[in-house]
Amino acid sequence: MSFLRPSALHQCFIAFPSLRWMPCQSWEFLRWPGLDGLLRLLVVVLLWTMFSEIRFIPSSSMYPTLRVGDRVVVEKASYYIRSPAMHDIVTFSDPTQQTGDSEQIVFIKRIVAKGGDLVEVRNGWLYVNGIAQKEDFIAEPPTYVSNLTYVPEGHVYVLGDNRNNSFDSHVWGSLPIKNIIGRYVTCCHRPRS
C-alpha cells in the first residue's frame, strides 16, 4: 500500500521553510474585528465627519476646474492652523445671506487676493496690486470691468474660474474669512458627460 503514503515531493514542500507559514493558512484575518476594531472605526468616522465633507457642484461658476455634478472633498481643519492662501479653492457661506434664513447657502470659489491687496478687473485681465495675473485655469477672460477695490484685513477676494458666469466678489465685495467653511481637496466623482 505504498501508493497511500505521502510522496517525497509532498514532504519536500512541507519541509520548505517559506511554505510553512502562509497568510491564507490561518483564517484569523477573516474574523470579526472585535470591540477595539469597532472603536477604531468609530473614531475614524467621527474624525472624517468633523474635519471633512463631500459637496455637490450645482453650477458652472468654477468651470473648467469643476463641472456641474462633480462631487468634491472639502477639508475643514487646515484654516485653524494657517491662513487662506492665494489660489486656494474654498467653500464658504453666502456673505449676502441674512442671518435669520434657515437654509445655509454655500458657494465654492477661488481666492485671488488677500487682506491688504488692491484688486481690479479691466481689459479682460485681473490685476492684484497693479500686476496682471496669469490665470491659465479660467474658462475665458472676464468681459466685465470692476473698479479698484481694497481688500480689508480679515477678508479675501474670491472669483469663480468661469469669470463671466459667477456670482462672486466682483458683485458683492470681499469675503470675511469667518465665512470660509473649508478648502477644496479633490474631486471624488465626476459624472460622465
PDB file of C-alpha atoms in Angstrom:
ATOM      1  CA  MET A   1       0.000   0.000   0.000  1.00  0.00           C
ATOM      2  CA  SER A   2       2.822   2.340  -0.775  1.00  0.00           C
ATOM      3  CA  PHE A   3       0.597   4.406  -3.053  1.00  0.00           C
ATOM      4  CA  LEU A   4      -1.350   5.681   0.013  1.00  0.00           C
ATOM      5  CA  ARG A   5       1.703   7.121   1.695  1.00  0.00           C
ATOM      6  CA  PRO A   6       2.548  10.813   1.084  1.00  0.00           C
ATOM      7  CA  SER A   7       5.041  11.260  -1.675  1.00  0.00           C
ATOM      8  CA  ALA A   8       8.531  12.584  -1.163  1.00  0.00           C
ATOM      9  CA  LEU A   9       7.559  15.668  -3.158  1.00  0.00           C
ATOM     10  CA  HIS A  10       4.797  16.484  -0.643  1.00  0.00           C
ATOM     11  CA  GLN A  11       7.226  16.154   2.270  1.00  0.00           C
ATOM     12  CA  CYS A  12       9.654  18.469   0.485  1.00  0.00           C
ATOM     13  CA  PHE A  13       7.023  21.242   0.235  1.00  0.00           C
ATOM     14  CA  ILE A  14       6.011  20.926   3.881  1.00  0.00           C
ATOM     15  CA  ALA A  15       9.650  20.925   4.974  1.00  0.00           C
ATOM     16  CA  PHE A  16      10.454  24.005   2.876  1.00  0.00           C
ATOM     17  CA  PRO A  17      10.509  26.864   5.463  1.00  0.00           C
ATOM     18  CA  SER A  18       8.962  29.615   3.332  1.00  0.00           C
ATOM     19  CA  LEU A  19       5.881  27.496   2.618  1.00  0.00           C
ATOM     20  CA  ARG A  20       5.188  26.594   6.243  1.00  0.00           C
ATOM     21  CA  TRP A  21       3.678  29.980   7.023  1.00  0.00           C
ATOM     22  CA  MET A  22       1.271  31.463   4.552  1.00  0.00           C
ATOM     23  CA  PRO A  23      -1.356  34.074   5.416  1.00  0.00           C
ATOM     24  CA  CYS A  24      -4.144  32.039   3.883  1.00  0.00           C
ATOM     25  CA  GLN A  25      -3.368  29.017   6.097  1.00  0.00           C
ATOM     26  CA  SER A  26      -4.892  30.900   9.002  1.00  0.00           C
ATOM     27  CA  TRP A  27      -8.443  32.187   8.679  1.00  0.00           C
ATOM     28  CA  GLU A  28      -7.896  34.630  11.546  1.00  0.00           C
ATOM     29  CA  PHE A  29      -7.787  37.571   9.135  1.00  0.00           C
ATOM     30  CA  LEU A  30     -11.472  36.940   8.291  1.00  0.00           C
ATOM     31  CA  ARG A  31     -12.621  37.064  11.887  1.00  0.00           C
ATOM     32  CA  TRP A  32     -14.800  39.941  13.213  1.00  0.00           C
ATOM     33  CA  PRO A  33     -12.579  42.816  14.393  1.00  0.00           C
ATOM     34  CA  GLY A  34     -13.934  42.846  17.916  1.00  0.00           C
ATOM     35  CA  LEU A  35     -14.681  45.800  20.169  1.00  0.00           C
ATOM     36  CA  ASP A  36     -11.302  47.511  19.712  1.00  0.00           C
ATOM     37  CA  GLY A  37     -11.690  47.386  15.920  1.00  0.00           C
ATOM     38  CA  LEU A  38     -15.189  48.844  16.129  1.00  0.00           C
ATOM     39  CA  LEU A  39     -13.951  51.661  18.379  1.00  0.00           C
ATOM     40  CA  ARG A  40     -11.164  52.471  15.907  1.00  0.00           C
ATOM     41  CA  LEU A  41     -13.679  52.539  13.064  1.00  0.00           C
ATOM     42  CA  LEU A  42     -15.951  54.822  15.088  1.00  0.00           C
ATOM     43  CA  VAL A  43     -13.082  57.240  15.791  1.00  0.00           C
ATOM     44  CA  VAL A  44     -12.127  57.354  12.088  1.00  0.00           C
ATOM     45  CA  VAL A  45     -15.743  58.042  11.072  1.00  0.00           C
ATOM     46  CA  LEU A  46     -16.118  60.796  13.690  1.00  0.00           C
ATOM     47  CA  LEU A  47     -12.868  62.473  12.631  1.00  0.00           C
ATOM     48  CA  TRP A  48     -13.853  62.233   8.953  1.00  0.00           C
ATOM     49  CA  THR A  49     -17.209  63.922   9.611  1.00  0.00           C
ATOM     50  CA  MET A  50     -15.656  66.608  11.832  1.00  0.00           C
ATOM     51  CA  PHE A  51     -12.820  67.617   9.517  1.00  0.00           C
ATOM     52  CA  SER A  52     -14.123  66.946   6.012  1.00  0.00           C
ATOM     53  CA  GLU A  53     -17.268  66.754   3.946  1.00  0.00           C
ATOM     54  CA  ILE A  54     -18.370  65.910   0.441  1.00  0.00           C
ATOM     55  CA  ARG A  55     -20.070  68.674  -1.556  1.00  0.00           C
ATOM     56  CA  PHE A  56     -22.019  68.692  -4.813  1.00  0.00           C
ATOM     57  CA  ILE A  57     -21.247  71.296  -7.519  1.00  0.00           C
ATOM     58  CA  PRO A  58     -24.603  72.715  -8.734  1.00  0.00           C
ATOM     59  CA  SER A  59     -23.418  75.399 -11.178  1.00  0.00           C
ATOM     60  CA  SER A  60     -20.772  76.108 -13.804  1.00  0.00           C
ATOM     61  CA  SER A  61     -19.203  79.054 -11.950  1.00  0.00           C
ATOM     62  CA  MET A  62     -15.944  77.102 -11.404  1.00  0.00           C
ATOM     63  CA  TYR A  63     -15.769  75.596 -14.902  1.00  0.00           C
ATOM     64  CA  PRO A  64     -13.341  74.242 -16.241  1.00  0.00           C
ATOM     65  CA  THR A  65     -11.764  73.287 -12.883  1.00  0.00           C
ATOM     66  CA  LEU A  66     -15.038  71.879 -11.529  1.00  0.00           C
ATOM     67  CA  ARG A  67     -18.025  70.825 -13.595  1.00  0.00           C
ATOM     68  CA  VAL A  68     -21.738  70.674 -12.842  1.00  0.00           C
ATOM     69  CA  GLY A  69     -22.484  67.466 -10.939  1.00  0.00           C
ATOM     70  CA  ASP A  70     -18.971  66.937  -9.562  1.00  0.00           C
ATOM     71  CA  ARG A  71     -18.660  65.695  -6.008  1.00  0.00           C
ATOM     72  CA  VAL A  72     -15.719  67.258  -4.181  1.00  0.00           C
ATOM     73  CA  VAL A  73     -13.970  66.561  -0.889  1.00  0.00           C
ATOM     74  CA  VAL A  74     -13.625  69.638   1.317  1.00  0.00           C
ATOM     75  CA  GLU A  75     -11.383  69.599   4.384  1.00  0.00           C
ATOM     76  CA  LYS A  76     -12.291  71.926   7.240  1.00  0.00           C
ATOM     77  CA  ALA A  77      -9.257  71.743   9.546  1.00  0.00           C
ATOM     78  CA  SER A  78      -6.312  73.464   7.834  1.00  0.00           C
ATOM     79  CA  TYR A  79      -7.551  77.044   8.267  1.00  0.00           C
ATOM     80  CA  TYR A  80      -7.406  76.606  12.052  1.00  0.00           C
ATOM     81  CA  ILE A  81      -3.633  76.235  11.622  1.00  0.00           C
ATOM     82  CA  ARG A  82      -2.861  78.513   8.666  1.00  0.00           C
ATOM     83  CA  SER A  83      -4.381  81.426   6.775  1.00  0.00           C
ATOM     84  CA  PRO A  84      -6.091  81.040   3.395  1.00  0.00           C
ATOM     85  CA  ALA A  85      -3.607  81.333   0.513  1.00  0.00           C
ATOM     86  CA  MET A  86      -3.831  82.728  -2.998  1.00  0.00           C
ATOM     87  CA  HIS A  87      -5.379  80.276  -5.477  1.00  0.00           C
ATOM     88  CA  ASP A  88      -6.936  78.102  -2.758  1.00  0.00           C
ATOM     89  CA  ILE A  89     -10.383  76.922  -3.783  1.00  0.00           C
ATOM     90  CA  VAL A  90     -12.679  77.391  -0.787  1.00  0.00           C
ATOM     91  CA  THR A  91     -16.258  76.741   0.212  1.00  0.00           C
ATOM     92  CA  PHE A  92     -17.984  79.463   2.190  1.00  0.00           C
ATOM     93  CA  SER A  93     -21.378  80.576   3.383  1.00  0.00           C
ATOM     94  CA  ASP A  94     -23.080  83.275   1.313  1.00  0.00           C
ATOM     95  CA  PRO A  95     -21.980  86.694   2.658  1.00  0.00           C
ATOM     96  CA  THR A  96     -25.195  88.316   1.369  1.00  0.00           C
ATOM     97  CA  GLN A  97     -27.469  85.862   3.214  1.00  0.00           C
ATOM     98  CA  GLN A  98     -29.499  87.251   6.093  1.00  0.00           C
ATOM     99  CA  THR A  99     -28.784  85.709   9.496  1.00  0.00           C
ATOM    100  CA  GLY A 100     -32.410  84.666  10.037  1.00  0.00           C
ATOM    101  CA  ASP A 101     -32.547  82.426   6.950  1.00  0.00           C
ATOM    102  CA  SER A 102     -32.992  78.776   7.876  1.00  0.00           C
ATOM    103  CA  GLU A 103     -31.069  77.166   4.981  1.00  0.00           C
ATOM    104  CA  GLN A 104     -27.372  77.936   4.616  1.00  0.00           C
ATOM    105  CA  ILE A 105     -26.283  78.738   1.044  1.00  0.00           C
ATOM    106  CA  VAL A 106     -22.744  77.551   0.284  1.00  0.00           C
ATOM    107  CA  PHE A 107     -20.522  78.691  -2.616  1.00  0.00           C
ATOM    108  CA  ILE A 108     -17.201  77.408  -3.926  1.00  0.00           C
ATOM    109  CA  LYS A 109     -14.731  79.906  -5.458  1.00  0.00           C
ATOM    110  CA  ARG A 110     -11.006  80.585  -5.860  1.00  0.00           C
ATOM    111  CA  ILE A 111      -9.125  83.084  -3.654  1.00  0.00           C
ATOM    112  CA  VAL A 112      -7.458  85.686  -5.899  1.00  0.00           C
ATOM    113  CA  ALA A 113      -6.456  88.289  -3.274  1.00  0.00           C
ATOM    114  CA  LYS A 114      -5.930  88.512   0.489  1.00  0.00           C
ATOM    115  CA  GLY A 115      -6.292  91.249   3.067  1.00  0.00           C
ATOM    116  CA  GLY A 116      -4.365  94.413   2.200  1.00  0.00           C
ATOM    117  CA  ASP A 117      -4.417  93.798  -1.580  1.00  0.00           C
ATOM    118  CA  LEU A 118      -5.885  96.064  -4.258  1.00  0.00           C
ATOM    119  CA  VAL A 119      -7.975  94.227  -6.872  1.00  0.00           C
ATOM    120  CA  GLU A 120      -9.238  95.401 -10.235  1.00  0.00           C
ATOM    121  CA  VAL A 121     -10.626  93.754 -13.385  1.00  0.00           C
ATOM    122  CA  ARG A 122     -10.208  95.600 -16.689  1.00  0.00           C
ATOM    123  CA  ASN A 123      -9.448  94.816 -20.332  1.00  0.00           C
ATOM    124  CA  GLY A 124     -10.046  91.100 -19.685  1.00  0.00           C
ATOM    125  CA  TRP A 125      -7.327  90.870 -17.001  1.00  0.00           C
ATOM    126  CA  LEU A 126      -7.332  90.545 -13.230  1.00  0.00           C
ATOM    127  CA  TYR A 127      -4.939  92.992 -11.561  1.00  0.00           C
ATOM    128  CA  VAL A 128      -3.779  92.432  -7.982  1.00  0.00           C
ATOM    129  CA  ASN A 129      -1.736  95.329  -6.582  1.00  0.00           C
ATOM    130  CA  GLY A 130      -1.384  96.655 -10.138  1.00  0.00           C
ATOM    131  CA  ILE A 131       0.118  93.421 -11.518  1.00  0.00           C
ATOM    132  CA  ALA A 132      -1.780  91.478 -14.189  1.00  0.00           C
ATOM    133  CA  GLN A 133      -2.287  87.895 -13.056  1.00  0.00           C
ATOM    134  CA  LYS A 134      -1.529  84.951 -15.343  1.00  0.00           C
ATOM    135  CA  GLU A 135      -4.547  82.689 -14.921  1.00  0.00           C
ATOM    136  CA  ASP A 136      -4.430  79.577 -17.066  1.00  0.00           C
ATOM    137  CA  PHE A 137      -7.277  77.965 -15.106  1.00  0.00           C
ATOM    138  CA  ILE A 138     -10.118  80.331 -16.165  1.00  0.00           C
ATOM    139  CA  ALA A 139     -12.706  79.471 -18.821  1.00  0.00           C
ATOM    140  CA  GLU A 140     -12.357  82.799 -20.646  1.00  0.00           C
ATOM    141  CA  PRO A 141     -11.175  86.328 -19.860  1.00  0.00           C
ATOM    142  CA  PRO A 142     -13.711  88.448 -17.965  1.00  0.00           C
ATOM    143  CA  THR A 143     -15.852  90.750 -20.094  1.00  0.00           C
ATOM    144  CA  TYR A 144     -16.869  92.920 -17.141  1.00  0.00           C
ATOM    145  CA  VAL A 145     -14.980  95.773 -15.526  1.00  0.00           C
ATOM    146  CA  SER A 146     -14.653  96.214 -11.762  1.00  0.00           C
ATOM    147  CA  ASN A 147     -13.351  99.288 -10.014  1.00  0.00           C
ATOM    148  CA  LEU A 148     -10.201  99.245  -7.912  1.00  0.00           C
ATOM    149  CA  THR A 149     -11.194  97.523  -4.665  1.00  0.00           C
ATOM    150  CA  TYR A 150      -9.265  97.383  -1.389  1.00  0.00           C
ATOM    151  CA  VAL A 151      -9.499  94.028   0.434  1.00  0.00           C
ATOM    152  CA  PRO A 152      -9.625  94.744   4.190  1.00  0.00           C
ATOM    153  CA  GLU A 153      -7.666  92.655   6.698  1.00  0.00           C
ATOM    154  CA  GLY A 154      -9.576  89.545   7.746  1.00  0.00           C
ATOM    155  CA  HIS A 155     -11.126  89.280   4.272  1.00  0.00           C
ATOM    156  CA  VAL A 156     -10.309  87.605   0.959  1.00  0.00           C
ATOM    157  CA  TYR A 157     -11.398  88.330  -2.610  1.00  0.00           C
ATOM    158  CA  VAL A 158     -12.877  85.297  -4.377  1.00  0.00           C
ATOM    159  CA  LEU A 159     -13.761  84.768  -8.029  1.00  0.00           C
ATOM    160  CA  GLY A 160     -15.145  81.798  -9.954  1.00  0.00           C
ATOM    161  CA  ASP A 161     -12.977  80.288 -12.686  1.00  0.00           C
ATOM    162  CA  ASN A 162     -15.839  80.889 -15.131  1.00  0.00           C
ATOM    163  CA  ARG A 163     -15.476  84.641 -14.601  1.00  0.00           C
ATOM    164  CA  ASN A 164     -18.424  85.715 -16.776  1.00  0.00           C
ATOM    165  CA  ASN A 165     -20.867  83.289 -15.149  1.00  0.00           C
ATOM    166  CA  SER A 166     -20.094  83.606 -11.452  1.00  0.00           C
ATOM    167  CA  PHE A 167     -21.782  85.321  -8.501  1.00  0.00           C
ATOM    168  CA  ASP A 168     -18.665  86.294  -6.551  1.00  0.00           C
ATOM    169  CA  SER A 169     -16.642  89.149  -5.030  1.00  0.00           C
ATOM    170  CA  HIS A 170     -16.915  91.321  -8.146  1.00  0.00           C
ATOM    171  CA  VAL A 171     -20.651  91.518  -7.337  1.00  0.00           C
ATOM    172  CA  TRP A 172     -20.813  91.629  -3.528  1.00  0.00           C
ATOM    173  CA  GLY A 173     -17.296  92.639  -2.451  1.00  0.00           C
ATOM    174  CA  SER A 174     -14.697  90.938  -0.301  1.00  0.00           C
ATOM    175  CA  LEU A 175     -15.473  87.845   1.742  1.00  0.00           C
ATOM    176  CA  PRO A 176     -14.908  87.718   5.529  1.00  0.00           C
ATOM    177  CA  ILE A 177     -12.562  84.862   6.425  1.00  0.00           C
ATOM    178  CA  LYS A 178     -15.011  83.786   9.150  1.00  0.00           C
ATOM    179  CA  ASN A 179     -17.441  82.735   6.382  1.00  0.00           C
ATOM    180  CA  ILE A 180     -14.996  80.164   4.980  1.00  0.00           C
ATOM    181  CA  ILE A 181     -16.099  76.592   5.691  1.00  0.00           C
ATOM    182  CA  GLY A 182     -13.242  74.635   4.158  1.00  0.00           C
ATOM    183  CA  ARG A 183     -10.697  74.102   1.400  1.00  0.00           C
ATOM    184  CA  TYR A 184     -11.233  72.022  -1.739  1.00  0.00           C
ATOM    185  CA  VAL A 185      -9.015  68.923  -1.745  1.00  0.00           C
ATOM    186  CA  THR A 186     -10.046  66.777  -4.694  1.00  0.00           C
ATOM    187  CA  CYS A 187     -12.868  65.764  -6.962  1.00  0.00           C
ATOM    188  CA  CYS A 188     -14.074  62.319  -5.832  1.00  0.00           C
ATOM    189  CA  HIS A 189     -16.761  61.788  -8.504  1.00  0.00           C
ATOM    190  CA  ARG A 190     -17.198  63.285 -11.946  1.00  0.00           C
ATOM    191  CA  PRO A 191     -20.355  62.221 -13.811  1.00  0.00           C
ATOM    192  CA  ARG A 192     -19.967  61.051 -17.382  1.00  0.00           C
ATOM    193  CA  SER A 193     -20.632  63.739 -19.951  1.00  0.00           C
TER     194      SER A 193
END
